[in-house]
């Protein structure tokens, strides 16, 4: 059973269909990157997951509980970090977190322990007495993340958490995501910065106009062509005859000559088959055919290029 199950949800605002039959699932411990252009339906989907919006139809289940039937129970399981959040005047960092800790029902020593842990985890302990309106953008994002962690949720839903951060703050935030993953948290993160999601996430979900257009690992996008399979660049010995003879017997491999005596081969294979195993089998086959391989590496695509290719295939 998946931790999160989204089943054919729809949500419209007037004549605008924000989410259009979207379905996906998230397993325990996954870090899922949620990708789409502005207006693709990402924020609306996230708000429905955390019970702030109601789908027109379809169902969302968190830990096998329907979010419409059990909103209070679901909220205890989810930490929500919106793309924008409001602060309060004349309130410092500790007071802000303490206010929400009390709202979550934390009391006495338990509340104090949780506050101390979150302040230390987000590196806000040295800023505990600083007014909230005097924090940098990166510090403010860490404060929002700290608020989302107060109830010790199983699932974190983060909407554009790295937006507007400088390079140092982005690195700090990526480190926090890794630490949360090490703690066993499941994360669902939206962003426009695909390269960062590729570094943080072990799974990617692409949507366009409220529909799912791709779901898979970052590696499957970096190394696989749109038509399936993977592409490899290689350099062999000067005896091209042996390579040609080997290639003639490979019905699932095509080769083209590149500059500097490099060959580019595209290997078509079942998506369910591990690409590393496919590479190992290809190299073994070359060695058995007595083709001397001097260089052999997969061609990696940028995630941005992969996303554009996927959208292009839809049009």
C-alpha positions as MATLAB code, in Angstrom:
seq = 'XXXXXXXXXXXXXXXXXXXXXXXXXXXXXXXXXXXXXXXXXXXXXXXXXXXXXXXXXXXXXXXXXXXXXXXXXXXXXXXXXXXXXXXXXXXXXXXXXXXXXXXXXXXXXXXXXXXXXXXXXXXXXXXXXXXXXXXXXXXXXXXXXXXXXXXXXXXXXXXXXXXXXXXXXXXXXXXXXXXXXXXXXXXXXXXXXXXXXXXXXXXXXXXXXXXXXXXXXXXXXXXXXXXXXXXXXXXXXXXXXXXXXXXXXXXXXXXXXXXXXXXXXXXXXXXXXXXXXXXXXXXXXXXXXXXXXXXXXXXXXXXXXXXXXXXXXXX';
ca = [
       0.000    0.000    0.000;
       1.377    3.410   -0.992;
       1.658    6.131    1.641;
      -0.077    8.653   -0.663;
      -2.589    7.721   -3.368;
      -4.041   10.365   -5.684;
      -6.782    8.892   -7.848;
      -8.136   10.809  -10.866;
      -8.642   14.184   -9.190;
     -10.208   17.167  -10.935;
     -10.371   20.800   -9.799;
     -11.682   23.757  -11.766;
     -11.899   27.464  -10.970;
     -14.654   28.852  -13.157;
     -13.712   28.062  -16.745;
     -10.117   27.159  -15.822;
      -9.433   23.441  -15.363;
      -6.507   23.558  -12.933;
      -6.221   19.802  -12.321;
      -7.511   17.400  -14.949;
      -7.739   13.734  -13.959;
      -4.377   13.551  -12.156;
      -3.322   10.229  -10.609;
      -0.094    9.178   -8.871;
       1.187    7.437   -5.773;
       4.046    8.000   -3.318;
       5.716    5.212   -1.365;
       7.185    5.404    2.119;
      10.580    7.128    2.179;
      10.446    8.505   -1.358;
      11.603   12.044   -2.167;
       9.392   13.054   -5.081;
      10.049   16.112   -7.217;
       6.846   17.680   -8.576;
       7.542   19.524  -11.840;
       5.473   21.680  -14.131;
       5.305   25.125  -15.672;
       3.482   28.008  -13.991;
      -0.223   27.249  -14.068;
       0.283   23.500  -14.543;
      -1.696   22.708  -11.375;
       1.101   21.958   -8.887;
       0.014   24.233   -6.035;
      -3.667   23.320   -6.418;
      -2.755   19.618   -6.250;
      -0.658   20.160   -3.130;
      -3.381   22.188   -1.429;
      -5.858   19.367   -2.063;
      -3.393   16.859   -0.593;
      -3.090   18.879    2.632;
      -6.893   19.440    2.911;
      -6.852   23.165    2.026;
      -8.732   22.639   -1.256;
     -11.499   20.172   -2.083;
     -11.346   18.236   -5.371;
     -14.392   18.452   -7.628;
     -14.099   14.691   -8.115;
     -11.621   11.908   -7.515;
     -10.006   10.796   -4.267;
      -6.850   11.402   -2.237;
      -5.795    8.926    0.447;
      -3.034    9.485    2.992;
      -2.023    6.366    4.931;
      -5.220    4.756    3.571;
      -7.403    7.590    4.940;
      -9.519    9.711    2.602;
      -8.592   13.372    3.064;
     -12.265   14.427    2.816;
     -13.521   11.873    5.340;
     -10.650   12.221    7.846;
      -9.164   15.739    7.483;
      -8.090   16.103   11.129;
      -6.262   12.779   11.171;
      -4.585   13.518    7.822;
      -3.359   16.926    8.991;
      -1.480   15.256   11.843;
       0.461   13.196    9.298;
       1.429   16.030    6.929;
       3.811   18.957    7.287;
       2.859   21.742    4.852;
       5.332   24.375    3.644;
       3.563   26.817    1.282;
       5.346   28.989   -1.256;
       4.279   32.097    0.705;
       3.409   32.343    4.376;
       2.589   35.196    6.696;
       4.444   36.242    9.810;
       3.306   38.232   12.816;
       4.641   41.631   13.903;
       6.479   41.969   17.208;
       7.208   38.235   17.397;
      10.627   36.586   17.461;
      11.620   33.189   16.043;
      11.096   31.231   19.262;
       7.758   32.905   19.983;
       6.581   32.135   16.445;
       7.430   28.431   16.683;
       6.113   28.215   20.249;
       2.770   29.695   19.134;
       2.358   26.951   16.523;
       3.630   24.248   18.873;
       0.829   25.175   21.289;
      -1.651   25.178   18.393;
      -0.545   21.601   17.611;
      -1.322   20.670   21.223;
       2.266   20.210   22.410;
       2.652   20.804   26.139;
       5.285   21.157   28.827;
       8.586   19.320   28.420;
       7.459   17.691   25.174;
       6.934   21.138   23.610;
      10.280   22.399   24.876;
      12.125   19.332   23.539;
      10.469   19.651   20.132;
      11.250   23.358   19.904;
      14.896   22.792   20.860;
      15.228   19.989   18.297;
      13.721   22.052   15.472;
      15.732   25.187   16.304;
      18.923   23.117   16.239;
      17.955   21.194   13.089;
      17.185   24.367   11.111;
      20.176   26.278   12.574;
      17.803   28.867   14.008;
      18.850   28.357   17.623;
      21.273   31.286   17.410;
      18.435   33.403   15.987;
      15.780   32.404   18.516;
      15.337   35.966   19.797;
      15.536   37.701   16.418;
      12.265   39.303   15.197;
      10.698   37.326   12.347;
      10.611   40.392   10.104;
      14.396   40.760   10.361;
      15.289   37.363    8.903;
      16.903   36.831    5.507;
      15.028   34.927    2.802;
      16.934   31.726    3.574;
      16.327   32.082    7.326;
      12.639   32.726    6.684;
      12.390   29.548    4.609;
      14.034   27.570    7.389;
      11.532   29.042    9.846;
       8.664   27.916    7.612;
      10.196   24.449    7.374;
      10.569   24.380   11.154;
       6.872   25.184   11.523;
       6.028   22.276    9.188;
       8.112   19.912   11.329;
       6.516   20.763   14.695;
       4.036   17.867   14.652;
       6.768   15.409   13.572;
       4.822   14.517   10.401;
       5.406   11.414    8.290;
       4.990   13.343    5.016;
       6.322   16.773    4.090;
       4.689   18.696    1.233;
       6.937   21.597    0.189;
       5.776   24.108   -2.429;
       8.711   25.879   -4.156;
      10.840   25.811   -0.983;
      14.041   27.009   -2.711;
      12.445   29.887   -4.641;
      14.362   33.137   -4.237;
      17.231   31.628   -2.244;
      20.841   32.542   -2.910;
      23.330   29.737   -3.776;
      24.474   29.287   -0.164;
      20.906   29.060    1.122;
      20.032   26.564   -1.633;
      22.880   24.290   -0.553;
      21.799   24.569    3.085;
      18.240   23.667    2.167;
      19.323   20.646    0.085;
      21.304   19.432    3.098;
      18.191   19.713    5.276;
      16.223   17.639    2.747;
      18.879   14.920    2.861;
      18.806   14.916    6.660;
      15.022   14.619    6.679;
      15.253   11.692    4.248;
      17.779   10.052    6.576;
      15.203   10.427    9.360;
      12.759    8.408    7.277;
      10.525   11.269    6.158;
       8.637   11.113    2.865;
       8.914   14.361    0.870;
       6.900   15.825   -1.992;
       8.675   18.913   -3.373;
       7.662   21.247   -6.179;
      10.180   23.436   -7.974;
      11.020   25.061  -11.309;
      14.723   24.256  -10.806;
      14.880   20.776  -12.292;
      18.611   20.272  -11.777;
      18.200   20.758   -8.023;
      15.272   18.362   -7.885;
      17.428   15.820   -9.704;
      20.028   16.128   -6.943;
      17.527   15.972   -4.066;
      14.859   13.564   -5.328;
      14.834    9.864   -6.112;
      11.589   10.156   -8.084;
      10.173   12.803  -10.440;
       6.588   13.562  -11.434;
       5.937   15.872  -14.412;
       2.541   17.468  -15.034;
       1.234   19.747  -17.763;
      -2.196   21.421  -17.872;
      -3.255   19.448  -14.826;
      -2.333   16.043  -16.305;
       0.535   13.673  -15.561;
       2.990   13.454  -18.448;
       5.817   11.459  -16.852;
       6.714    9.661  -13.640;
      10.052    7.983  -12.992;
      13.564    8.336  -11.598;
      15.938   11.162  -12.432;
      18.340    8.667  -14.034;
      15.640    7.375  -16.365;
      15.297   10.927  -17.720;
      18.991   11.734  -17.833;
      20.037    8.612  -19.684;
      16.987    7.427  -21.637;
      15.815    8.816  -24.935;
      12.159    9.606  -25.475;
      11.683    6.525  -27.646;
      13.054    4.254  -24.920;
      16.469    2.796  -24.174;
      19.741    4.594  -23.533;
      22.556    6.188  -25.514;
      26.253    5.499  -25.017;
      29.402    7.032  -26.440;
      32.336    4.711  -26.980;
      35.777    4.537  -28.566;
      37.053    1.217  -29.946;
      40.252   -0.023  -31.542;
      41.080    0.904  -35.123;
      39.722   -2.365  -36.544;
      36.208   -1.278  -37.483;
      35.427   -4.593  -39.164;
      35.029   -6.456  -35.878;
      32.699   -3.768  -34.550;
      30.647   -3.833  -37.781;
      30.357   -7.616  -37.566;
      29.272   -7.368  -33.929;
      26.741   -4.600  -34.723;
      25.196   -6.626  -37.554;
      24.096   -9.226  -35.013;
      22.528   -6.706  -32.613;
      18.898   -6.059  -33.580;
      18.310   -3.691  -30.641;
      21.375   -1.453  -31.173;
      21.985    1.357  -33.669;
      25.292    3.167  -34.121;
      26.400    6.469  -35.646;
      29.917    7.827  -36.126;
      30.882   10.990  -34.255;
      33.937   13.231  -34.340;
      37.299   12.129  -32.909;
      36.685    8.451  -33.730;
      33.818    8.299  -31.238;
      30.816    6.082  -31.823;
      27.363    6.814  -30.441;
      25.185    3.755  -29.942;
      21.543    3.699  -28.920;
      20.411    0.588  -27.066;
      16.694   -0.157  -27.024;
      15.519   -2.203  -24.054;
      12.537   -2.882  -21.839;
      12.021   -0.032  -19.349;
      11.616   -2.637  -16.587;
      15.173   -3.846  -17.151;
      17.940   -2.218  -15.127;
      20.045    0.060  -17.352;
      23.267   -0.883  -15.533;
      22.609   -4.530  -16.375;
      21.996   -3.567  -20.012;
      25.336   -1.733  -20.107;
      27.167   -4.673  -18.523;
      25.659   -7.092  -21.051;
      26.636   -4.793  -23.952;
      30.257   -4.512  -22.800;
      30.454   -8.281  -22.256;
      29.136   -8.852  -25.760;
      31.747   -6.481  -27.222;
      34.579   -8.211  -25.347;
      33.382  -11.651  -26.482;
      33.423  -10.333  -30.086;
      37.072   -9.266  -29.481;
      36.247   -5.567  -29.918;
      38.721   -3.559  -27.843;
      36.834   -0.806  -26.006;
      38.964    2.123  -24.811;
      36.179    4.432  -23.644;
      32.537    3.793  -22.773;
      30.074    6.145  -21.032;
      26.400    6.980  -21.006;
      25.187   10.277  -22.426;
      23.415   12.334  -19.802;
      20.678   14.776  -20.707;
      19.858   17.821  -18.630;
      16.531   17.393  -16.854;
      15.345   20.652  -18.430;
      15.967   19.177  -21.899;
      14.160   15.982  -20.935;
      11.152   17.983  -19.743;
      11.041   19.988  -22.978;
      11.302   16.759  -25.017;
       8.395   15.225  -23.126;
       6.195   18.280  -23.663;
       7.207   18.331  -27.322;
       6.100   14.716  -27.772;
       2.643   15.671  -26.466;
       2.146   18.429  -29.042;
];
